[in-house]
PDB file of C-alpha atoms in Angstrom:
ATOM      1  CA  GLU U   1       0.000   0.000   0.000  1.00  0.00           C
ATOM      2  CA  VAL U   2       1.321   3.421  -0.963  1.00  0.00           C
ATOM      3  CA  GLN U   3       1.917   5.740   1.960  1.00  0.00           C
ATOM      4  CA  LEU U   4       3.022   9.355   2.005  1.00  0.00           C
ATOM      5  CA  VAL U   5       3.657  10.910   5.401  1.00  0.00           C
ATOM      6  CA  GLU U   6       4.367  14.629   5.714  1.00  0.00           C
ATOM      7  CA  SER U   7       6.002  16.337   8.661  1.00  0.00           C
ATOM      8  CA  GLY U   8       7.684  19.587   9.641  1.00  0.00           C
ATOM      9  CA  GLY U   9       4.747  21.952   9.759  1.00  0.00           C
ATOM     10  CA  GLY U  10       3.968  24.422  12.505  1.00  0.00           C
ATOM     11  CA  LEU U  11       3.409  28.030  13.516  1.00  0.00           C
ATOM     12  CA  VAL U  12       6.014  30.485  12.283  1.00  0.00           C
ATOM     13  CA  LYS U  13       6.365  34.248  11.997  1.00  0.00           C
ATOM     14  CA  PRO U  14       6.251  36.151   8.702  1.00  0.00           C
ATOM     15  CA  GLY U  15       9.645  36.221   7.024  1.00  0.00           C
ATOM     16  CA  SER U  16      10.843  33.013   8.612  1.00  0.00           C
ATOM     17  CA  SER U  17      11.715  29.636   7.080  1.00  0.00           C
ATOM     18  CA  LEU U  18      10.446  26.082   7.392  1.00  0.00           C
ATOM     19  CA  LYS U  19      11.308  22.752   5.779  1.00  0.00           C
ATOM     20  CA  LEU U  20       8.684  20.099   5.143  1.00  0.00           C
ATOM     21  CA  SER U  21       9.412  16.417   4.609  1.00  0.00           C
ATOM     22  CA  CYS U  22       7.384  13.646   3.002  1.00  0.00           C
ATOM     23  CA  VAL U  23       8.430  10.036   3.518  1.00  0.00           C
ATOM     24  CA  ALA U  24       7.195   7.630   0.875  1.00  0.00           C
ATOM     25  CA  SER U  25       6.653   3.877   1.016  1.00  0.00           C
ATOM     26  CA  GLY U  26       4.844   1.162  -0.922  1.00  0.00           C
ATOM     27  CA  PHE U  27       6.186   2.088  -4.359  1.00  0.00           C
ATOM     28  CA  THR U  28       9.519   2.670  -6.116  1.00  0.00           C
ATOM     29  CA  PHE U  29       9.984   6.287  -5.055  1.00  0.00           C
ATOM     30  CA  SER U  30      12.984   6.849  -7.333  1.00  0.00           C
ATOM     31  CA  SER U  31      10.860   6.136 -10.432  1.00  0.00           C
ATOM     32  CA  TYR U  32       8.220   8.832 -10.002  1.00  0.00           C
ATOM     33  CA  GLY U  33       7.877  12.565 -10.105  1.00  0.00           C
ATOM     34  CA  MET U  34       6.539  14.118  -6.924  1.00  0.00           C
ATOM     35  CA  HIS U  35       4.530  17.226  -6.174  1.00  0.00           C
ATOM     36  CA  TRP U  36       3.646  19.604  -3.382  1.00  0.00           C
ATOM     37  CA  ILE U  37       0.087  20.943  -3.343  1.00  0.00           C
ATOM     38  CA  ARG U  38      -1.428  23.243  -0.748  1.00  0.00           C
ATOM     39  CA  GLN U  39      -4.869  24.217   0.462  1.00  0.00           C
ATOM     40  CA  ALA U  40      -5.530  27.402   2.429  1.00  0.00           C
ATOM     41  CA  PRO U  41      -8.187  27.096   5.151  1.00  0.00           C
ATOM     42  CA  LYS U  42     -11.657  26.697   3.636  1.00  0.00           C
ATOM     43  CA  LYS U  43     -10.194  27.259   0.161  1.00  0.00           C
ATOM     44  CA  GLY U  44      -9.398  25.209  -2.934  1.00  0.00           C
ATOM     45  CA  LEU U  45      -6.304  23.344  -4.035  1.00  0.00           C
ATOM     46  CA  GLU U  46      -3.173  25.006  -5.399  1.00  0.00           C
ATOM     47  CA  TRP U  47      -0.332  23.087  -7.039  1.00  0.00           C
ATOM     48  CA  ILE U  48       2.993  24.622  -6.017  1.00  0.00           C
ATOM     49  CA  ALA U  49       5.925  22.432  -7.085  1.00  0.00           C
ATOM     50  CA  LEU U  50       7.029  19.390  -9.092  1.00  0.00           C
ATOM     51  CA  ILE U  51      10.308  17.499  -9.095  1.00  0.00           C
ATOM     52  CA  TYR U  52      11.177  14.830 -11.642  1.00  0.00           C
ATOM     53  CA  TYR U  53      12.091  11.308 -10.519  1.00  0.00           C
ATOM     54  CA  ASP U  54      15.803  12.015 -10.884  1.00  0.00           C
ATOM     55  CA  SER U  55      15.716  15.686  -9.759  1.00  0.00           C
ATOM     56  CA  SER U  56      16.658  16.718 -13.308  1.00  0.00           C
ATOM     57  CA  ASN U  57      13.805  19.189 -13.535  1.00  0.00           C
ATOM     58  CA  LYS U  58      11.907  21.274 -11.019  1.00  0.00           C
ATOM     59  CA  TYR U  59       8.891  23.494 -11.622  1.00  0.00           C
ATOM     60  CA  TYR U  60       7.151  26.005  -9.395  1.00  0.00           C
ATOM     61  CA  ALA U  61       3.959  28.015  -9.278  1.00  0.00           C
ATOM     62  CA  ASP U  62       4.545  31.745  -9.667  1.00  0.00           C
ATOM     63  CA  SER U  63       3.218  32.302  -6.140  1.00  0.00           C
ATOM     64  CA  VAL U  64       6.220  30.495  -4.599  1.00  0.00           C
ATOM     65  CA  LYS U  65       8.946  30.822  -7.236  1.00  0.00           C
ATOM     66  CA  GLY U  66      12.155  32.170  -5.748  1.00  0.00           C
ATOM     67  CA  ARG U  67      11.021  31.496  -2.167  1.00  0.00           C
ATOM     68  CA  PHE U  68      10.351  27.735  -2.089  1.00  0.00           C
ATOM     69  CA  THR U  69      12.677  24.906  -3.146  1.00  0.00           C
ATOM     70  CA  ILE U  70      11.607  21.336  -3.837  1.00  0.00           C
ATOM     71  CA  SER U  71      14.147  18.543  -3.479  1.00  0.00           C
ATOM     72  CA  ARG U  72      14.332  14.820  -2.885  1.00  0.00           C
ATOM     73  CA  ASP U  73      16.639  12.136  -1.530  1.00  0.00           C
ATOM     74  CA  ASN U  74      15.908   8.880  -3.337  1.00  0.00           C
ATOM     75  CA  SER U  75      18.166   6.943  -0.947  1.00  0.00           C
ATOM     76  CA  LYS U  76      15.838   7.964   1.879  1.00  0.00           C
ATOM     77  CA  ASN U  77      12.544   7.843  -0.068  1.00  0.00           C
ATOM     78  CA  THR U  78      11.977  11.397   1.057  1.00  0.00           C
ATOM     79  CA  LEU U  79      10.645  14.528  -0.614  1.00  0.00           C
ATOM     80  CA  TYR U  80      11.320  18.002   0.789  1.00  0.00           C
ATOM     81  CA  LEU U  81       9.957  21.504   0.512  1.00  0.00           C
ATOM     82  CA  GLU U  82      12.146  24.298   1.828  1.00  0.00           C
ATOM     83  CA  MET U  83      10.092  27.446   2.378  1.00  0.00           C
ATOM     84  CA  ASN U  84      11.739  30.834   2.884  1.00  0.00           C
ATOM     85  CA  SER U  85      10.405  34.364   3.341  1.00  0.00           C
ATOM     86  CA  LEU U  86       7.098  32.986   4.496  1.00  0.00           C
ATOM     87  CA  ARG U  87       4.010  35.194   4.243  1.00  0.00           C
ATOM     88  CA  SER U  88       0.596  35.047   5.844  1.00  0.00           C
ATOM     89  CA  GLU U  89      -0.833  33.926   2.499  1.00  0.00           C
ATOM     90  CA  ASP U  90       1.332  30.787   2.698  1.00  0.00           C
ATOM     91  CA  THR U  91      -0.828  29.564   5.582  1.00  0.00           C
ATOM     92  CA  ALA U  92      -2.253  26.272   4.360  1.00  0.00           C
ATOM     93  CA  MET U  93      -2.343  22.521   4.602  1.00  0.00           C
ATOM     94  CA  TYR U  94       0.552  21.191   2.529  1.00  0.00           C
ATOM     95  CA  TYR U  95       0.196  17.852   0.764  1.00  0.00           C
ATOM     96  CA  CYS U  96       2.794  15.800  -1.028  1.00  0.00           C
ATOM     97  CA  ALA U  97       1.469  13.754  -3.918  1.00  0.00           C
ATOM     98  CA  LYS U  98       2.768  11.142  -6.333  1.00  0.00           C
ATOM     99  CA  ASP U  99       2.729  11.987 -10.017  1.00  0.00           C
ATOM    100  CA  TYR U 100       0.550   9.961 -12.372  1.00  0.00           C
ATOM    101  CA  GLY U 101       0.856  11.452 -15.825  1.00  0.00           C
ATOM    102  CA  SER U 102       0.544  14.952 -14.370  1.00  0.00           C
ATOM    103  CA  SER U 103      -2.387  13.970 -12.221  1.00  0.00           C
ATOM    104  CA  PHE U 104      -1.908  12.975  -8.581  1.00  0.00           C
ATOM    105  CA  ASP U 105      -2.802   9.400  -7.713  1.00  0.00           C
ATOM    106  CA  TRP U 106      -1.673   9.237  -4.086  1.00  0.00           C
ATOM    107  CA  TRP U 107      -1.714  12.007  -1.493  1.00  0.00           C
ATOM    108  CA  GLY U 108      -0.344  12.316   1.990  1.00  0.00           C
ATOM    109  CA  GLN U 109      -2.567  13.273   4.897  1.00  0.00           C
ATOM    110  CA  GLY U 110      -1.120  16.784   4.865  1.00  0.00           C
ATOM    111  CA  VAL U 111       0.802  18.988   7.264  1.00  0.00           C
ATOM    112  CA  MET U 112      -0.387  22.379   8.476  1.00  0.00           C
ATOM    113  CA  VAL U 113       1.734  25.512   8.112  1.00  0.00           C
ATOM    114  CA  THR U 114       0.545  28.675   9.842  1.00  0.00           C
ATOM    115  CA  VAL U 115       2.317  31.974   9.231  1.00  0.00           C
ATOM    116  CA  SER U 116       1.318  34.560  11.794  1.00  0.00           C
ATOM    117  CA  SER U 117       2.889  37.144  14.042  1.00  0.00           C
TER     118      SER U 117
ATOM    119  CA  ASP G   1      -2.825  30.227 -16.738  1.00  0.00           C
ATOM    120  CA  ILE G   2      -5.765  28.065 -17.718  1.00  0.00           C
ATOM    121  CA  VAL G   3      -8.718  28.901 -15.465  1.00  0.00           C
ATOM    122  CA  LEU G   4     -11.152  26.131 -14.585  1.00  0.00           C
ATOM    123  CA  THR G   5     -14.699  27.146 -13.628  1.00  0.00           C
ATOM    124  CA  GLN G   6     -16.959  24.975 -11.470  1.00  0.00           C
ATOM    125  CA  SER G   7     -20.334  25.688  -9.887  1.00  0.00           C
ATOM    126  CA  PRO G   8     -19.892  26.036  -6.108  1.00  0.00           C
ATOM    127  CA  VAL G   9     -22.716  23.752  -4.984  1.00  0.00           C
ATOM    128  CA  LEU G  10     -24.812  20.949  -6.432  1.00  0.00           C
ATOM    129  CA  ALA G  11     -27.753  19.457  -4.525  1.00  0.00           C
ATOM    130  CA  VAL G  12     -29.086  16.040  -5.544  1.00  0.00           C
ATOM    131  CA  SER G  13     -31.318  13.380  -4.038  1.00  0.00           C
ATOM    132  CA  LEU G  14     -29.921  10.039  -2.941  1.00  0.00           C
ATOM    133  CA  GLY G  15     -30.170   7.471  -5.712  1.00  0.00           C
ATOM    134  CA  GLN G  16     -30.281  10.118  -8.411  1.00  0.00           C
ATOM    135  CA  ARG G  17     -27.618  11.180 -10.889  1.00  0.00           C
ATOM    136  CA  ALA G  18     -25.198  14.001 -10.124  1.00  0.00           C
ATOM    137  CA  THR G  19     -23.547  15.850 -12.996  1.00  0.00           C
ATOM    138  CA  ILE G  20     -20.647  18.101 -12.034  1.00  0.00           C
ATOM    139  CA  SER G  21     -19.262  20.360 -14.712  1.00  0.00           C
ATOM    140  CA  CYS G  22     -15.891  21.991 -15.291  1.00  0.00           C
ATOM    141  CA  ARG G  23     -15.231  24.550 -18.001  1.00  0.00           C
ATOM    142  CA  ALA G  24     -11.693  25.530 -19.034  1.00  0.00           C
ATOM    143  CA  SER G  25     -10.726  28.989 -20.295  1.00  0.00           C
ATOM    144  CA  GLN G  26      -8.946  27.305 -23.216  1.00  0.00           C
ATOM    145  CA  SER G  27      -8.693  23.806 -24.598  1.00  0.00           C
ATOM    146  CA  VAL G  28      -6.949  21.258 -22.391  1.00  0.00           C
ATOM    147  CA  SER G  29      -6.889  18.592 -25.103  1.00  0.00           C
ATOM    148  CA  ILE G  30      -3.908  17.588 -27.224  1.00  0.00           C
ATOM    149  CA  SER G  31      -4.920  15.499 -30.242  1.00  0.00           C
ATOM    150  CA  SER G  32      -7.228  12.910 -28.673  1.00  0.00           C
ATOM    151  CA  ILE G  33      -5.771  13.196 -25.179  1.00  0.00           C
ATOM    152  CA  ASN G  34      -7.902  15.163 -22.735  1.00  0.00           C
ATOM    153  CA  LEU G  35      -5.710  16.447 -19.913  1.00  0.00           C
ATOM    154  CA  MET G  36      -8.448  16.830 -17.326  1.00  0.00           C
ATOM    155  CA  HIS G  37      -8.612  14.941 -14.042  1.00  0.00           C
ATOM    156  CA  TRP G  38     -11.119  14.751 -11.170  1.00  0.00           C
ATOM    157  CA  TYR G  39     -10.695  14.434  -7.399  1.00  0.00           C
ATOM    158  CA  GLN G  40     -12.967  13.868  -4.424  1.00  0.00           C
ATOM    159  CA  GLN G  41     -12.207  15.463  -1.079  1.00  0.00           C
ATOM    160  CA  LYS G  42     -14.220  14.588   2.008  1.00  0.00           C
ATOM    161  CA  PRO G  43     -14.090  16.935   5.030  1.00  0.00           C
ATOM    162  CA  GLY G  44     -10.856  16.581   6.978  1.00  0.00           C
ATOM    163  CA  GLN G  45      -9.316  14.236   4.414  1.00  0.00           C
ATOM    164  CA  GLN G  46      -6.826  14.498   1.584  1.00  0.00           C
ATOM    165  CA  PRO G  47      -8.113  14.515  -1.992  1.00  0.00           C
ATOM    166  CA  LYS G  48      -8.510  11.236  -3.869  1.00  0.00           C
ATOM    167  CA  LEU G  49      -8.060  10.735  -7.602  1.00  0.00           C
ATOM    168  CA  LEU G  50     -11.315   9.585  -9.233  1.00  0.00           C
ATOM    169  CA  ILE G  51     -10.844  10.062 -12.963  1.00  0.00           C
ATOM    170  CA  TYR G  52      -7.729  10.745 -15.007  1.00  0.00           C
ATOM    171  CA  ARG G  53      -7.519  12.014 -18.581  1.00  0.00           C
ATOM    172  CA  ALA G  54     -11.200  12.888 -18.616  1.00  0.00           C
ATOM    173  CA  SER G  55     -12.704   9.404 -18.711  1.00  0.00           C
ATOM    174  CA  ASN G  56     -10.391   6.831 -17.119  1.00  0.00           C
ATOM    175  CA  LEU G  57     -11.471   5.433 -13.762  1.00  0.00           C
ATOM    176  CA  ALA G  58      -8.692   5.458 -11.172  1.00  0.00           C
ATOM    177  CA  SER G  59      -7.792   2.283  -9.326  1.00  0.00           C
ATOM    178  CA  GLY G  60     -10.324   1.207  -6.692  1.00  0.00           C
ATOM    179  CA  ILE G  61     -12.955   3.783  -7.684  1.00  0.00           C
ATOM    180  CA  PRO G  62     -16.527   2.442  -8.042  1.00  0.00           C
ATOM    181  CA  ALA G  63     -18.064   2.341 -11.500  1.00  0.00           C
ATOM    182  CA  ARG G  64     -20.775   4.764 -10.275  1.00  0.00           C
ATOM    183  CA  PHE G  65     -18.248   7.459 -11.121  1.00  0.00           C
ATOM    184  CA  SER G  66     -17.595   8.349 -14.741  1.00  0.00           C
ATOM    185  CA  GLY G  67     -16.082  11.227 -16.674  1.00  0.00           C
ATOM    186  CA  SER G  68     -16.567  12.689 -20.105  1.00  0.00           C
ATOM    187  CA  GLY G  69     -15.764  15.698 -22.222  1.00  0.00           C
ATOM    188  CA  SER G  70     -13.144  17.221 -24.456  1.00  0.00           C
ATOM    189  CA  GLY G  71     -11.707  20.583 -25.376  1.00  0.00           C
ATOM    190  CA  THR G  72     -13.021  23.036 -22.788  1.00  0.00           C
ATOM    191  CA  ASP G  73     -16.069  21.262 -21.337  1.00  0.00           C
ATOM    192  CA  PHE G  74     -15.875  18.303 -18.986  1.00  0.00           C
ATOM    193  CA  THR G  75     -18.295  16.429 -16.753  1.00  0.00           C
ATOM    194  CA  LEU G  76     -18.012  14.148 -13.756  1.00  0.00           C
ATOM    195  CA  THR G  77     -21.095  11.950 -13.296  1.00  0.00           C
ATOM    196  CA  ILE G  78     -22.068  10.034 -10.180  1.00  0.00           C
ATOM    197  CA  ASP G  79     -24.925   7.589 -10.750  1.00  0.00           C
ATOM    198  CA  PRO G  80     -26.488   6.701  -8.447  1.00  0.00           C
ATOM    199  CA  VAL G  81     -25.471   9.121  -5.698  1.00  0.00           C
ATOM    200  CA  GLN G  82     -24.898   7.544  -2.311  1.00  0.00           C
ATOM    201  CA  ALA G  83     -24.623   9.198   1.099  1.00  0.00           C
ATOM    202  CA  ASP G  84     -20.887   8.452   1.136  1.00  0.00           C
ATOM    203  CA  ASP G  85     -20.428  10.665  -1.937  1.00  0.00           C
ATOM    204  CA  ILE G  86     -21.001  13.874   0.017  1.00  0.00           C
ATOM    205  CA  ALA G  87     -17.767  15.750  -0.611  1.00  0.00           C
ATOM    206  CA  ALA G  88     -16.118  18.474  -2.625  1.00  0.00           C
ATOM    207  CA  TYR G  89     -15.138  17.602  -6.177  1.00  0.00           C
ATOM    208  CA  TYR G  90     -12.266  19.304  -7.993  1.00  0.00           C
ATOM    209  CA  CYS G  91     -11.237  19.240 -11.625  1.00  0.00           C
ATOM    210  CA  GLN G  92      -7.557  19.711 -12.525  1.00  0.00           C
ATOM    211  CA  GLN G  93      -5.879  20.312 -15.877  1.00  0.00           C
ATOM    212  CA  SER G  94      -2.367  19.416 -16.950  1.00  0.00           C
ATOM    213  CA  ARG G  95      -2.352  20.934 -20.439  1.00  0.00           C
ATOM    214  CA  GLU G  96      -0.464  24.037 -19.343  1.00  0.00           C
ATOM    215  CA  SER G  97       1.116  24.102 -15.909  1.00  0.00           C
ATOM    216  CA  LEU G  98      -1.161  22.457 -13.341  1.00  0.00           C
ATOM    217  CA  THR G  99      -4.292  24.179 -12.084  1.00  0.00           C
ATOM    218  CA  PHE G 100      -7.422  23.195 -10.188  1.00  0.00           C
ATOM    219  CA  GLY G 101     -10.994  24.340 -10.383  1.00  0.00           C
ATOM    220  CA  SER G 102     -12.457  25.990  -7.298  1.00  0.00           C
ATOM    221  CA  GLY G 103     -14.466  22.895  -6.435  1.00  0.00           C
ATOM    222  CA  THR G 104     -18.102  21.811  -6.352  1.00  0.00           C
ATOM    223  CA  LYS G 105     -19.637  20.836  -3.040  1.00  0.00           C
ATOM    224  CA  LEU G 106     -22.098  17.976  -3.459  1.00  0.00           C
ATOM    225  CA  GLU G 107     -25.026  18.180  -1.051  1.00  0.00           C
ATOM    226  CA  ILE G 108     -28.058  15.996  -0.463  1.00  0.00           C
ATOM    227  CA  LYS G 109     -31.400  17.541  -1.384  1.00  0.00           C
TER     228      LYS G 109
END
């Protein structure tokens, strides 16, 4: 059974940094692209980043470009999202998701990030 | 960016058919491949893939769910609707970047 487990969320002040992790199991992690997707409270879904299976390509939504960095460690079956210069509008539940032809076939349970002074 | 438009709420009776629509601001089809996908999200849970590439049922999803459409107009159909289907439904396109619709909340009439 595929499992994706996020961690690293919390309450931080505007302008600070945070690094999220997503540990994968139940599939060959090193063979698949992975995504981060977020959902602000009571709002819809927003895709924010994609990393190819071999880290050869990374793509970002304009809303996070230059502030967030996606990375992965295939030896640890782990996906990361480093978030810098956090803003109140970054407050959201953050999900990691497995790529399936540019759809998302497995999602983690999510980790909450709250940016507030 | 391609904008996906969904009606906010749809109310249906149990046992009836629910038709959820998604309209794209430009075509999301390439040749015969329709790059539209559908997700279900129940309160407090992560989204679940229902349909990929407009009409393909994802693994483990009941045949009550089906998808159709091409170009800019797509539909998710649930027939018959069951109580367990109460959720928000999101469309997502992968033709140009990756964007989601704002979601349709399915309610029981």
